[in-house]
Short mmCIF file of C-alpha atoms and ligand atoms in Angstrom, two decimals:
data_model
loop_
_atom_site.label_atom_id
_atom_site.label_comp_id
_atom_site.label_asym_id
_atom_site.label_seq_id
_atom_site.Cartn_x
_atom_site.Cartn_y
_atom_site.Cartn_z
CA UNK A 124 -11.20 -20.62 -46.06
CA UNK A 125 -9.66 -21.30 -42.36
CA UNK A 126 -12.42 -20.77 -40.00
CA UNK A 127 -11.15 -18.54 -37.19
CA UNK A 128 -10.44 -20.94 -34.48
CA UNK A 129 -10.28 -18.85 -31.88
CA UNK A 130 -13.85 -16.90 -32.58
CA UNK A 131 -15.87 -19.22 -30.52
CA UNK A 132 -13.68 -18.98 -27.04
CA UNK A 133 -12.61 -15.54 -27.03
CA UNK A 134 -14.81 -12.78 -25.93
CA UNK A 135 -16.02 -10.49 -28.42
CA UNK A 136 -14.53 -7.63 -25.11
CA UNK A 137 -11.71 -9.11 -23.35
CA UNK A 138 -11.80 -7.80 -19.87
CA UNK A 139 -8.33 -6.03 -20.63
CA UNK A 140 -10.30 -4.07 -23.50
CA UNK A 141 -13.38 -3.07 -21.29
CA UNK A 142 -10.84 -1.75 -18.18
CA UNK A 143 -9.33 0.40 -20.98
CA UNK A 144 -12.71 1.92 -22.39
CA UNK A 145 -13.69 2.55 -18.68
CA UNK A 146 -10.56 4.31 -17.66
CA UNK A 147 -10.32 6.39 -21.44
CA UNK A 148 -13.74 7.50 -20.81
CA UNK A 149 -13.06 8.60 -16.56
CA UNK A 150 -9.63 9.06 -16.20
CA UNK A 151 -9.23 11.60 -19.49
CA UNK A 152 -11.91 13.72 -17.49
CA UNK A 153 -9.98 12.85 -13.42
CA UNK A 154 -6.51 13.48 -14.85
CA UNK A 155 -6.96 15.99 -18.13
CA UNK A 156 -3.42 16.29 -19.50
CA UNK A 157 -2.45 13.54 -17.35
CA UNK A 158 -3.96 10.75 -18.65
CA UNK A 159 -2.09 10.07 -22.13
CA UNK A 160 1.31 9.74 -19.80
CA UNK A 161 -0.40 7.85 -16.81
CA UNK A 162 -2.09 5.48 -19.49
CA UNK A 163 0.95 4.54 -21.84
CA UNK A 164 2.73 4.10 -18.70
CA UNK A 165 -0.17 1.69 -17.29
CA UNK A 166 0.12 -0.20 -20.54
CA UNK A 167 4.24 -0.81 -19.98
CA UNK A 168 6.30 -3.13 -17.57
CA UNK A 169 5.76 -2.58 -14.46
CA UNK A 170 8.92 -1.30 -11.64
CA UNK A 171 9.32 -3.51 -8.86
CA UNK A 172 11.20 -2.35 -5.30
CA UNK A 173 12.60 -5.48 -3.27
CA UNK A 174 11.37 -4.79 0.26
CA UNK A 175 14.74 -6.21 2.71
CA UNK A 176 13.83 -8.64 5.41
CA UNK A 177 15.47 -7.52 8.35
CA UNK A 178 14.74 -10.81 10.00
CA UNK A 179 16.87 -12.77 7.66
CA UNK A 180 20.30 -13.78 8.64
CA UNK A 181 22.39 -12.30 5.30
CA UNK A 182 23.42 -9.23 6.19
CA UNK A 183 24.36 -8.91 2.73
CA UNK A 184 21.73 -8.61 1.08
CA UNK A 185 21.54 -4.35 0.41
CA UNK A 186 25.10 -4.33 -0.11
CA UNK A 187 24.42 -6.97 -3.31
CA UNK A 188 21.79 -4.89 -4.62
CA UNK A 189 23.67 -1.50 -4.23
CA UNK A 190 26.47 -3.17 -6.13
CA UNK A 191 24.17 -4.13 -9.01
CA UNK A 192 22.69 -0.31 -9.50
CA UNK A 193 20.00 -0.31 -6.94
CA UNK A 194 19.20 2.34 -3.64
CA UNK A 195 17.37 2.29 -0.56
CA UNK A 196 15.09 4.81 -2.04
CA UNK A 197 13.84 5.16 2.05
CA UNK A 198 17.58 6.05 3.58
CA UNK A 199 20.22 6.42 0.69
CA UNK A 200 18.42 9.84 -0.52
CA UNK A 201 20.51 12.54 0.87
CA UNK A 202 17.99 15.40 1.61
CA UNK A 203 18.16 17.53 4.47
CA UNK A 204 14.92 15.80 5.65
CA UNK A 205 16.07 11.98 4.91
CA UNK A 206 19.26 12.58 6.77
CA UNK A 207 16.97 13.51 9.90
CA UNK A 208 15.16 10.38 9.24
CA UNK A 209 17.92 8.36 9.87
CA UNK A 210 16.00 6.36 12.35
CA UNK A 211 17.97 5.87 16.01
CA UNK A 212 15.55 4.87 18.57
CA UNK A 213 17.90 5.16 21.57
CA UNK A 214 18.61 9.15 20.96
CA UNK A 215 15.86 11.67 22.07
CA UNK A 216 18.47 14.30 20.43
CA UNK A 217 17.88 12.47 17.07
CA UNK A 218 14.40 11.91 17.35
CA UNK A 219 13.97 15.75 17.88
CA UNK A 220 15.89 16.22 14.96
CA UNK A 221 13.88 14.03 12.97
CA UNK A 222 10.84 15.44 13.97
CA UNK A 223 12.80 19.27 12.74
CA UNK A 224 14.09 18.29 9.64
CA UNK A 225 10.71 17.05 8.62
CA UNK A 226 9.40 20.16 9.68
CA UNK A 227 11.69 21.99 7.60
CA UNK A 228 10.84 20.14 4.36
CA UNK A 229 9.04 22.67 3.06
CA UNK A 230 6.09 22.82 -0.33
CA UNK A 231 5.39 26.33 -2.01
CA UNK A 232 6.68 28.15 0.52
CA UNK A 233 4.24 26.53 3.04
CA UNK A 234 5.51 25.08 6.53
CA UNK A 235 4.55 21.47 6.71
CA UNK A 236 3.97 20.16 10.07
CA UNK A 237 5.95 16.77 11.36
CA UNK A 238 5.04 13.47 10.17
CA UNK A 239 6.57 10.77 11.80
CA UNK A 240 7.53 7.48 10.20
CA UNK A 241 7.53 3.45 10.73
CA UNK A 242 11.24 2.98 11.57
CA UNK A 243 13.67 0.52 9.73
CA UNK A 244 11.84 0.08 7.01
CA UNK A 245 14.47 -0.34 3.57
CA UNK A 246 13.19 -0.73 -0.23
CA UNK A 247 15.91 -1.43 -2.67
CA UNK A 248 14.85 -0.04 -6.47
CA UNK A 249 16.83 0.57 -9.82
CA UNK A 250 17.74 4.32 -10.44
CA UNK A 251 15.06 6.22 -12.57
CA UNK A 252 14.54 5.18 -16.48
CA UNK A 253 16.55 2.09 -15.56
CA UNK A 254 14.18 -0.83 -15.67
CA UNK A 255 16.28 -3.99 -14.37
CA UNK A 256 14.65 -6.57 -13.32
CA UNK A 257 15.03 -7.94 -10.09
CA UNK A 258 16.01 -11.64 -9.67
CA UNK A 259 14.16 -14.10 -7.14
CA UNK A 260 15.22 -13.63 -3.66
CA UNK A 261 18.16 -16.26 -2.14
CA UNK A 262 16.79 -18.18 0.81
CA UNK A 263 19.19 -17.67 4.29
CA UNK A 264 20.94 -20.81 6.33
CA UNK A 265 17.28 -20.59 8.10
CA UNK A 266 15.24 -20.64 4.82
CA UNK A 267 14.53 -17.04 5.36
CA UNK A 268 14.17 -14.93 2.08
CA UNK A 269 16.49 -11.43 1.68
CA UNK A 270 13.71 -9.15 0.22
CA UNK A 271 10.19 -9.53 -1.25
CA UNK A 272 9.50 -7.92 -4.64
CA UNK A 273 6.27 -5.63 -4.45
CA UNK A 274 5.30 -2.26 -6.26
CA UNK A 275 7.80 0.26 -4.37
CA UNK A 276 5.28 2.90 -3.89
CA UNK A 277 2.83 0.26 -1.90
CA UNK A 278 5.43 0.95 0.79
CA UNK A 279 4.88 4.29 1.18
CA UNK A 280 1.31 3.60 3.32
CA UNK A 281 3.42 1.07 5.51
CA UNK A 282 6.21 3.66 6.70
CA UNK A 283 3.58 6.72 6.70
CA UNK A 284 1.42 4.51 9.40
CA UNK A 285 3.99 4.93 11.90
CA UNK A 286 3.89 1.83 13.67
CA UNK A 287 6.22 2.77 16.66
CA UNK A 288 6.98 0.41 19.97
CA UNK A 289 4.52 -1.58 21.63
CA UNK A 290 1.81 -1.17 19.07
CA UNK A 291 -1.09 -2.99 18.41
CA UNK A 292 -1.44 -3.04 14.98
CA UNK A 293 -4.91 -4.72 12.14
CA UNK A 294 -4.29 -5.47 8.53
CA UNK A 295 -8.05 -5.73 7.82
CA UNK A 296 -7.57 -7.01 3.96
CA UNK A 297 -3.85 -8.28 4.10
CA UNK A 298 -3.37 -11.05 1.75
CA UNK A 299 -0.78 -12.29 -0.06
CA UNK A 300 0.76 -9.84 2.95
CA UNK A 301 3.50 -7.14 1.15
CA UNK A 302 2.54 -4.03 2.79
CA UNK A 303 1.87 -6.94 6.48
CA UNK A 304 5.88 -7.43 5.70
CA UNK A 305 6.93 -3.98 5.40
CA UNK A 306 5.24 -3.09 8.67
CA UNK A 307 6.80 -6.26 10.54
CA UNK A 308 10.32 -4.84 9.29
CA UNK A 309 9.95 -2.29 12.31
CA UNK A 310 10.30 -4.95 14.63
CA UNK A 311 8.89 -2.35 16.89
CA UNK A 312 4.97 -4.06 16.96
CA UNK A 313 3.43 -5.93 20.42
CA UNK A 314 0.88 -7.26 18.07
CA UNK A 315 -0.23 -8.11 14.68
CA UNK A 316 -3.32 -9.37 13.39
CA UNK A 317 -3.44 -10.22 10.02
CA UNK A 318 -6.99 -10.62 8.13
CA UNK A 319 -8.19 -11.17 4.87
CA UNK A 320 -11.91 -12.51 3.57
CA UNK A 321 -10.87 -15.28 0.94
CA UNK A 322 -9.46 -18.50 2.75
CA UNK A 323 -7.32 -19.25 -0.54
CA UNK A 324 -5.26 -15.90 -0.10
CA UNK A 325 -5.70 -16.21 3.81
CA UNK A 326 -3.07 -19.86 2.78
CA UNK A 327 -0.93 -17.57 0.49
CA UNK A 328 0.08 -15.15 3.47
CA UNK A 329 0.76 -17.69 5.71
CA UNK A 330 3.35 -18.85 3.25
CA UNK A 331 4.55 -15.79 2.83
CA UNK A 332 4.91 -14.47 6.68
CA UNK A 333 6.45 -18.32 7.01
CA UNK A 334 9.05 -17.44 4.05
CA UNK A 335 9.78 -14.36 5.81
CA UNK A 336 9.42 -14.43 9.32
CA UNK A 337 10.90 -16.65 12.06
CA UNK A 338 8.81 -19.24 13.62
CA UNK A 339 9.38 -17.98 16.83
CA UNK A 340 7.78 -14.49 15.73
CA UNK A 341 4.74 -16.48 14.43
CA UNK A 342 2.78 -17.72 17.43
CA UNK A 343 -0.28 -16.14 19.27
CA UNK A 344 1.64 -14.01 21.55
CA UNK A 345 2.48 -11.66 18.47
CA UNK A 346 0.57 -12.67 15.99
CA UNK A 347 -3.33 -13.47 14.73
CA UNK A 348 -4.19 -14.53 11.07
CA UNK A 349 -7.96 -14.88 10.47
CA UNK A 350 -9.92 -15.09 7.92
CA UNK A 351 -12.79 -12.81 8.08
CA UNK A 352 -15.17 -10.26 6.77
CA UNK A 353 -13.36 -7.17 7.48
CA UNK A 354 -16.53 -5.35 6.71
CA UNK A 355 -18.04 -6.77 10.06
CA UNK A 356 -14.64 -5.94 12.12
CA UNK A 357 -16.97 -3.33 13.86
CA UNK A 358 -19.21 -6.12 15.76
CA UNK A 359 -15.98 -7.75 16.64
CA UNK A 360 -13.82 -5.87 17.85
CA UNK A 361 -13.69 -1.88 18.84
CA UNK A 362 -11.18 0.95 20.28
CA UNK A 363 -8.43 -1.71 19.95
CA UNK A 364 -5.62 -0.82 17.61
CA UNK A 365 -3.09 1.89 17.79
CA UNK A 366 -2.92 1.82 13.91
CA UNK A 367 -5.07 -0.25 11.22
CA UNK A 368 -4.41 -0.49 7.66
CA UNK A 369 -7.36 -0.63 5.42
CA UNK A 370 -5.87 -1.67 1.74
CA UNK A 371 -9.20 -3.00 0.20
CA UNK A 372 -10.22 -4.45 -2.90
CA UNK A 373 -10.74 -2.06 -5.90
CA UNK A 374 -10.31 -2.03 -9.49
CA UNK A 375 -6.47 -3.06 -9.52
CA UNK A 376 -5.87 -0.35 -12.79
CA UNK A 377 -2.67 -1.98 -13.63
CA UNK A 378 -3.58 -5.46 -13.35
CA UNK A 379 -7.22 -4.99 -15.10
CA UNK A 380 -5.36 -3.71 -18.27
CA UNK A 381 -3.01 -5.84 -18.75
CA UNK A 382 -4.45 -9.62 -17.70
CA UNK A 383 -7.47 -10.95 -18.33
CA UNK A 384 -7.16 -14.10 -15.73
CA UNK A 385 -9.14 -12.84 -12.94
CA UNK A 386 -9.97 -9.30 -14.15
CA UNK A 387 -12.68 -7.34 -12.38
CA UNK A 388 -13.58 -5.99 -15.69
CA UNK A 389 -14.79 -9.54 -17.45
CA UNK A 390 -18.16 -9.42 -17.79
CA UNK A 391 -19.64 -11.91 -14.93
CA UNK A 392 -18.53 -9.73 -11.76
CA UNK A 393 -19.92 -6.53 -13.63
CA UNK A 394 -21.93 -6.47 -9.88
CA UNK A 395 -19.26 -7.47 -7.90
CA UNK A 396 -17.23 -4.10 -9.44
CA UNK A 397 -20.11 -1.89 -8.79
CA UNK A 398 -20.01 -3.15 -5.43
CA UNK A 399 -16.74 -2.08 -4.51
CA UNK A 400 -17.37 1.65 -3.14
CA UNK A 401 -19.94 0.62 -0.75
CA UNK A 402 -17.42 -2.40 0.39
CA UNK A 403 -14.65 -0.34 0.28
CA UNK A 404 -16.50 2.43 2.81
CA UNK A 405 -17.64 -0.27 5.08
CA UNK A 406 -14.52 -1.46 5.61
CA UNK A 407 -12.94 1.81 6.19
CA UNK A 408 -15.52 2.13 8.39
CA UNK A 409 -14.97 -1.14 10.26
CA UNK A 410 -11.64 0.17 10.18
CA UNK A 411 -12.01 3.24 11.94
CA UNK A 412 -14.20 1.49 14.96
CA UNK A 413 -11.43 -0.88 15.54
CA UNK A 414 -8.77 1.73 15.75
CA UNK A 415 -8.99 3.12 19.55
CA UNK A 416 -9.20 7.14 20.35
CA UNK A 417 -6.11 8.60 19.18
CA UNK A 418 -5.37 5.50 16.82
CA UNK A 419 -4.04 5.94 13.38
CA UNK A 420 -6.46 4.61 10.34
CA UNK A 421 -4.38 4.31 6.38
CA UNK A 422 -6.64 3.71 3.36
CA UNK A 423 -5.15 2.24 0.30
CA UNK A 424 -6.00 1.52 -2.61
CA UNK A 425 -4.14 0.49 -6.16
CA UNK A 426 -6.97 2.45 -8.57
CA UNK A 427 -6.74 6.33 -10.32
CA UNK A 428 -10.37 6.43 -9.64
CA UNK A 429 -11.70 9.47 -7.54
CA UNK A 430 -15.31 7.43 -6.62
CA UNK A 431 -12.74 4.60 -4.94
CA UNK A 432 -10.26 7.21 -3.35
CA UNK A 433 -11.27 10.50 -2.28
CA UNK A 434 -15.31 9.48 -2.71
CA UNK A 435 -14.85 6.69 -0.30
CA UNK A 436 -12.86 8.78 2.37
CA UNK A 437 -15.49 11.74 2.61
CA UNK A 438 -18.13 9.66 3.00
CA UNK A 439 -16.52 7.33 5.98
CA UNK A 440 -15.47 10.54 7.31
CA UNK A 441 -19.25 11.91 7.53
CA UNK A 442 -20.67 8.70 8.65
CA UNK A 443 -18.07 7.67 11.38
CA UNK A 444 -19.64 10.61 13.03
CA UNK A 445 -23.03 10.32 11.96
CA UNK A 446 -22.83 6.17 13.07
CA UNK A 447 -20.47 6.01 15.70
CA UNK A 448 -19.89 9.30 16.95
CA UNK A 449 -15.91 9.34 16.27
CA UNK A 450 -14.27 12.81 14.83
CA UNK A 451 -11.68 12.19 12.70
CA UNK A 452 -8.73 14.26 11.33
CA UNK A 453 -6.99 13.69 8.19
CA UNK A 454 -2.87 13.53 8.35
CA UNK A 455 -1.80 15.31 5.96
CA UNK A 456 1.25 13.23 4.31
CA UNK A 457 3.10 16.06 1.83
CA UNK A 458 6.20 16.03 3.82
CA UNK A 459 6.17 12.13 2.78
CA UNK A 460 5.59 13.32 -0.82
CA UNK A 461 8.13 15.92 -0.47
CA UNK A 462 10.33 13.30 0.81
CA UNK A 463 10.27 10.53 -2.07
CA UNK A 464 9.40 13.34 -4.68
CA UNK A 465 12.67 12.12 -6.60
CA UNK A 466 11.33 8.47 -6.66
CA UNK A 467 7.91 8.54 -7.59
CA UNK A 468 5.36 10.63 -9.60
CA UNK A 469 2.78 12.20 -7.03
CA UNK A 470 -0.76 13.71 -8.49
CA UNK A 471 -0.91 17.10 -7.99
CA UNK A 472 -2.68 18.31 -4.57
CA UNK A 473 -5.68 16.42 -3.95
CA UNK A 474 -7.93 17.88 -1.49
CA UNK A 475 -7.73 14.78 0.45
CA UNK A 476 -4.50 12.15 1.11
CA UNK A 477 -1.58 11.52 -1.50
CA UNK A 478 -1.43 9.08 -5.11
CA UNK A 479 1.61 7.87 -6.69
CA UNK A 480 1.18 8.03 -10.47
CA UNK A 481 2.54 5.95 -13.22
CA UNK A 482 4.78 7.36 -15.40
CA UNK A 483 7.38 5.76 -17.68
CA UNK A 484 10.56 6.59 -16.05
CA UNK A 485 9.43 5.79 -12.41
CA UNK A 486 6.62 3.24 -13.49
CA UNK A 487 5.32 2.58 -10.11
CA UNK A 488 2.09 3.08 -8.70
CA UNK A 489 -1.01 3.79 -8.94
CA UNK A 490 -1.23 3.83 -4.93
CA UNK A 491 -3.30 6.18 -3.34
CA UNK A 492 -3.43 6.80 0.43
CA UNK A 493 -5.27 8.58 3.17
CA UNK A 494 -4.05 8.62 6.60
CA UNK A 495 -7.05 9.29 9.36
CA UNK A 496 -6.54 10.01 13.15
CA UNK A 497 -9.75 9.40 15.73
CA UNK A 498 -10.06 12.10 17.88
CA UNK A 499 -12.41 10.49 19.93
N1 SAM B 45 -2.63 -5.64 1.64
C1 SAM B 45 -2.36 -6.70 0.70
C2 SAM B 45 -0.87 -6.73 0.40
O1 SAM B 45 -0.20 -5.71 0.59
O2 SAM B 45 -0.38 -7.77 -0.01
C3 SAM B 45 -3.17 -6.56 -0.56
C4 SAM B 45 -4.65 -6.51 -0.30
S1 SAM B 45 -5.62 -6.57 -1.75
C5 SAM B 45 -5.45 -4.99 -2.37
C6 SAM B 45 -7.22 -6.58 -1.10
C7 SAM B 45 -7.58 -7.82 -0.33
O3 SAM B 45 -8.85 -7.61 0.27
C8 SAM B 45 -7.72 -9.10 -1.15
O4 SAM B 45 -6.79 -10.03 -0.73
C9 SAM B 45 -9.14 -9.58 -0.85
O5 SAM B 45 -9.23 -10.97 -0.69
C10 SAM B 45 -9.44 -8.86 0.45
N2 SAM B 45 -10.87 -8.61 0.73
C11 SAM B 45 -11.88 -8.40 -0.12
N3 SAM B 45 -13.03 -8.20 0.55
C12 SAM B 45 -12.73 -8.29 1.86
C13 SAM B 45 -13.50 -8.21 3.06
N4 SAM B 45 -14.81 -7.98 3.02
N5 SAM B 45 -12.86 -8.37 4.24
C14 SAM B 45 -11.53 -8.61 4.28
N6 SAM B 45 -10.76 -8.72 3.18
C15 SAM B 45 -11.35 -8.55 1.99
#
């Protein structure tokens, strides 16, 4: 008899199999009906958008991509509301118009107020159903790459954060740096800062803002890059950012199922897992104090799950108060959902912020996002 070589190595639960038990057992009660969709979409290939660099030389780039099938699922969608998005910083007239047609875009009957978003943004993806695959990005005479692949829907926090000109704008937990990309591509920002905890991904997004960005853009007049704890951001630095994104660790839901390399789910950072709500408030939290009065705060995550999302949310929004004495108000982003409804698969209504679901024809996702505004 052949022994079964593998019986000593592999573990009796692969990680993969233990993220699928946890999400049968919460997500079949969080989604109902949902769930056998979302999950056999989870389980497929992934869609990928190709976020354009605007900074790189080939103006080519969209024009290649369009020939070969693809969109600008941001610009090329021809609804009364995208056309008044068209973005034209120069024209009041326009920017009124903008502001209107959002206005118009309208849910259930319901009026949905304006919602203003980061300009110049573009994300190139294959039509729905069709799952090309993207090929690596062509470096420019300068070394500068044409587009960065990344889920498409992880865009969607970027342009609903509105950076606009002159901002000063906090990635708290930015590494490898897709979503610190897509907000550079509105050229609009005074200045960056770019953070993330672990020094090893910290390295990875300096290669990546370095593949991307031109060296003259990437000095300490426009740009910081540290390597912090974003959950003490609070003793550090307060009232300072016209808009922070927050996109903290979670549960990854697509990863976790389908790798078992560095899967929260694997049986030594059972703690470390548990952990994540309380990290995940804190930083929003540590968020929120660094935004000033009037600032804009996005939390993002890449997880289905209600305790990370909506849980997390509620509770910073109770103890910004309680701590700190800062009223928030939540954005409400359905004229964004309204907007892209044709690209991605959006939960129904949540009582608080907006998650793209997987599903197999538009297999992006799952990105949920909240967008907070201090008041004070
Ligand atoms: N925003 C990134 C992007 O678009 O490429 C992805 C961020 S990823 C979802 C979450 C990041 O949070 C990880 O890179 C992780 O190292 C970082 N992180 C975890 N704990 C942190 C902390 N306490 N402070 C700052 N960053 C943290």
């Amino acid at each position: 008899r052949v022994k079964d070589k593998w019986a000593a190595t592999r573990p009796k639960y692969p990680p993969t199999s233990l993220a699928l038990q946890h999400f049968d057992a919460t997500y079949s009660v969080q989604l109902g009906q949902l769930w056998p969709s979302v999950r056999v979409a989870l389980l497929s290939e992934r869609k990928y958008g190709a976020l354009l660099n605007n900074f790189s030389s080939d103006d080519d780039v969209l024009a290649d991509l369009r020939a070969k099938g693809c969109s600008d699922f941001i610009n090329d969608t021809d609804t009364e509301a995208q056309l008044g998005l068209k973005q034209d910083s120069e024209s009041v007239v326009q920017e009124e118009s903008k502001e209107d047609a959002v206005k118009k875009s309208d849910v259930d009957g319901q009026q949905l107020s304006p919602l203003k978003l980061s300009p110049n943004i573009k994300c190139a993806v294959f039509p729905r159903g069709d799952i090309t695959q993207f090929k690596p990005a062509r470096p420019d005479m300068y070394r500068l790459l044409g587009y960065y692949l990344l889920d498409a829907a992880s865009v969607l926090p970027c342009l609903a954060l509105n950076v606009q000109e002159g901002h000063y704008v906090l990635d708290l937990c930015a590494a490898p740096g897709g979503k610190a990309l897509a907000i550079l591509q509105a050229q609009a920002i005074r200045f960056l800062c770019v953070n993330d905890t672990s020094a090893s991904r910290t390295t990875r997004l300096r290669q990546v803002l370095h593949s991307y960005v031109p060296k003259e853009f990437l000095n300490e007049k426009n740009l910081r890059i540290t390597s912090f704890d974003g959950t003490k951001w609070g003793e550090i630095e307060t009232n300072t950012f016209d808009r922070v994104l927050v996109d903290v660790p979670c549960t990854t839901d697509r990863h976790s199922l389908t790798e078992d390399d560095n899967n929260i789910f694997n049986k030594t950072r059972t703690g470390e897992r548990r952990r994540l709500p309380q990290v995940q408030l804190e930083l929003l939290l540590a968020g929120i104090q660094a935004a000033c009065p009037g600032g804009e705060i996005m939390y993002s995550t890449c997880t289905l799950s209600q305790i990370q999302n909506l849980r997390v949310v509620e509770q910073a929004i109770h103890l910004a108060k309680e701590k700190h004495n800062i009223t928030l108000e939540v954005v409400d982003l359905r004229p964004l959902t309204h907007m892209f409804r044709k690209t991605f698969h959006f939960a129904p209504t949540l009582h608080l912020g907006e998650m793209v679901i997987p599903h197999l024809a538009a297999n992006f996702g799952p990105i949920y996002m909240c967008k907070l505004r201090r008041l004070t």
